[in-house]
Amino acid sequence: MADNKFAAYICSGCGIGDKLDVGTLEKIAKKEGKIQDVKTHPFLCSAEGVQLINDDIEKEGVTHVCIAACSRRAKTEAFHFPTAVMSRANLREGVLWVIAEGEAHDEVRQEMADDYVRMACAELKKMKLPDGNPNHGGNKRILVVGGGMSGMTSALEAAEAGYEVVIVEKQAQLGGWGAKLWKRVPFKAPYADPQNTGVAELVSLVSSHPRITVYLGSHLAETAGAPGRFNIKIAQESGAVSEEAVGAIVQATGFTSYDIAKLPELGGGKANVTDQAGLEALAQSANGAAIKRADGKEIKSVVFLQCAGQRDETGAHLPYCSGHCCATSIKQAMYFKDNNPDINTVVMYQDLRVPGMGEDFYRSAQNKGVTFTKGRATGVESTGATCTVNFRDLILDEDTSVSADLVVLATGQVPSAGVDLEAWNPVVMAADNGSEDAKQKKAEMQKISILNLNYRQGPDMPQFKYGFADSHFICFPYETRRTGIYAAGPVRRPMDMLQATEDATGAALKAIQAVENASLGRAAHPRSGDLSFPTARLEGCTQCKRCTVECPFGAIDEDERRFPKFNEERCRRCGTCMGACPVRVISFENYSVDTVGAQIKSVDMPDEFSEKPRILILACENDAYPALDMAGLSRTVYSAFVRIIPVRCLGSVNTIWITDALNAGYDGVMMMGCKKGDDYQCHFVKGSELAHYRMSKIGDTLSQLGLEPERVVTHEVAITDNARVAQYINDYVAQINEIGMSPMKGFV
Amino acid sequence: MSNQNQQAVARYQNNFLKEVEDRVEDGDWVKMCMQCGVCAGSCPLGDAWEHTPQKIFMMIRAGKREEVLKSDAMWMCTSCYNCIVRCPRKLPITHIMHGLANYAHRMNLAPQRQPTRVIAKIFWDNLVKTGRVNELKFSLAMYFKDGFSQGIKNAMAMQSAGLGLMKAKRLNPFEIFGGHKCKDSSGIKKMIAKAREIEDRKKGYTPL
């Protein structure tokens, strides 16, 4: 590439020119920012303004563009220059719209704008144009693990979108649970009657699809590689092993039904007490005629016990609600009522939960005469001829009983998510240390593994709550911590068939997005399309392994010399490794310790007696920065003493930035990241949590500098917190004023 | 137990829900209750009832025939319609309550001295005689419903109000002798008899 040429463009539109002295900004960009070419335009995002920049890039050889106008989140389509490096100074949302009106504030407002121009110029100087990851695979085939409703839907959706699909199913036929049902809960209005499952049709579509390859009676013996270049070994029942190359994986391995043998108190194991799957089998064998018991007796009365072994607070059974079972029992009660309205059907519930349009289905069952009793079963007796359900009526508040020919227990879904990595890792460590017991246990555990990944983090994806497969539950449901591997259907949370098909469709689209991005060397979600990737300056590396351990996505391995080895395709570009590195050798072309460090140092620091504190805010660009922008949109006023730098994730914040800022005389540092913990909202799962942890350790540094601990604070912010962020800022400025100005000013 | 009641018990054999669906005004709505309890929470007199509508519906489904029909609950309804307005399942709860009260009365299981039942009965008997409500006789019947001496006491207590009404020509003492009637008393009586006959047929009652 030719020499770098820097240019800055200042927009005076949207009132920027009225409230700010644009001449000063130009001067700063030129003199302090050392930008060769500085131009002002009254309407920079207009076709004409954009043309001006494009012409400079094409004809004048400009390689680095600084745009001082609106937020980097605004006008992204106009300011899109793929061949140039770009930094943005946020004068509109970051200054104009948030700093109080009036002449009294003119000086601080101008100072803030001046600093943002300085920062954008300083950042630009340190940035390089990312080239994309050169070591990428280009395989666009998609592997679907599991041939049930979810798996088949995923496969078909991907195949219909033009992608080749491989299905691996451990049973000898496709269909999964769906094939075992007599009918399914309706998907469409009027939600009144059970419908045909449609599984047979789906099986034939999948089996005959030219782009779908099906392996039956098979499992994954090994999965190696990364998005765009997975190599999988498929072990077949015959003992043969086939190899396939794929670009992304959808894990739709479903669930097993909770074992009713564990529910003896509800009659589990006794005659004429069955689970929902058992009733489906009876209904299938009746084939539309009156349903008979296993002993051949025609059923005249049936009781469905909801939440059997579910929503259990004692710890003995499943603690969660499986979501589908109320509607399933309603459907099964209709099997009887539709055949003969005189059959007495009782659904005994504590809370009837029918998500989606299930309420209509519930009402239809009431219309058909299904009795709904709010009660808690205390015991089920079976004489062989008849069953008696003893229960507490929760409305009438009395103990009573009802007898029935058949009792159906609505048991829950237990995910088939493979090996629990939290149990796996200690076993592996013990096995590596030579324990024979552990070696045997490891081999046992490996048998239940689904993916058999050869990743150093373990053979399956991490598990979320209650043993369900990983999921970014709140924001991106199909995303897991294994890039390019997506969980769909009841394996990631309890759900019904309709939800599973929607889930499967979503996961198929995520897999397509992953293979497309991987084939271009770009990042997968959530920085989809990002061309930058992390590199480490290994000569400075101390092999401390923090990056390999802290990477939320297991993207970093160790090479034979124990240096970090990046699997760029698995990397999400969050920069958590960069934040972790104590010797600061990890960087991205356009985001590094230097790009942020230079911004921090470029700010003009007023002296101790100016009564103008300076507070650095490192704001997560996913939630906190948009919230700050929205504070601007709603004209929520905050202090002009803050200088805000967006970061990819709070996890990418390296403590050197904090030290640098405090050394440079900043009076406080505030970090704003996403919600951490079990119900995290961090786009990169662990980034926010790691940042909080690292900052909790920063007290030593502060005391070395002789500073108060309040000089560094961390907040959890959601994208909707536009009013709250302003409040945080103003409260913190007030607090800093109380503590007093930093004694560190003027030394650097 | 009345003959009518015995016949109903024999006919529905513990399926009280079916009996209510067949014989109680709007009774076919009872099965649609989803036990949310909004009616119970909305009723301004809820605390005064033996059973809330929610409980009544649950008791019907549980087959508690005697308990439901002997309850004072449906007699306590003031027809404020709060429950109907709020019921998320759109059950005509007020109407069902009146239907149940009427049915309990027909089955002769309703509480005998329940004031609402007493006033309703006095009103009805007064009305069907001539086709018009005779206010004087109605008032007197109300005064004397708890016995002769209590009736005298009640009448004495209301003496000045009565005289005032008489002066204002709002009360004619001669109404005590038959009183004014509608033009075709016997026609009214036939009409009511016919209506009852139709109702009995529809609901499968044996005629009274």
Tab-separated table of N, CA and C in Angstrom, chain A residues 256-263 275 317 411-412 414:
chain	number	residue	atom	x	y	z
A	256	THR	N	-35.083	-35.955	26.195
A	256	THR	CA	-35.745	-37.200	26.577
A	256	THR	C	-36.800	-36.830	27.610
A	257	SER	N	-37.794	-37.687	27.753
A	257	SER	CA	-38.856	-37.415	28.703
A	257	SER	C	-38.379	-37.819	30.099
A	258	TYR	N	-38.724	-37.027	31.090
A	258	TYR	CA	-38.319	-37.341	32.466
A	258	TYR	C	-38.881	-38.712	32.855
A	259	ASP	N	-38.037	-39.534	33.442
A	259	ASP	CA	-38.391	-40.922	33.731
A	259	ASP	C	-39.466	-41.013	34.820
A	260	ILE	N	-40.640	-41.591	34.476
A	260	ILE	CA	-41.712	-41.626	35.491
A	260	ILE	C	-41.407	-42.608	36.610
A	261	ALA	N	-40.439	-43.470	36.399
A	261	ALA	CA	-40.053	-44.369	37.501
A	261	ALA	C	-39.543	-43.570	38.702
A	262	LYS	N	-39.131	-42.321	38.430
A	262	LYS	CA	-38.657	-41.474	39.529
A	262	LYS	C	-39.808	-40.821	40.282
A	263	LEU	N	-41.049	-41.123	39.866
A	263	LEU	CA	-42.211	-40.490	40.490
A	263	LEU	C	-43.152	-41.528	41.106
A	275	ASP	N	-46.974	-41.929	31.067
A	275	ASP	CA	-46.623	-40.532	30.796
A	275	ASP	C	-47.245	-40.125	29.452
A	317	HIS	N	-36.728	-33.290	41.779
A	317	HIS	CA	-37.091	-33.439	40.367
A	317	HIS	C	-36.714	-32.180	39.586
A	411	THR	N	-44.883	-35.287	32.370
A	411	THR	CA	-43.492	-35.131	32.813
A	411	THR	C	-42.759	-34.171	31.890
A	412	GLY	N	-41.605	-33.723	32.327
A	412	GLY	CA	-40.920	-32.646	31.612
A	412	GLY	C	-39.889	-33.111	30.607
A	414	VAL	N	-36.085	-33.340	29.389
A	414	VAL	CA	-34.701	-33.343	29.867
A	414	VAL	C	-33.806	-33.210	28.636
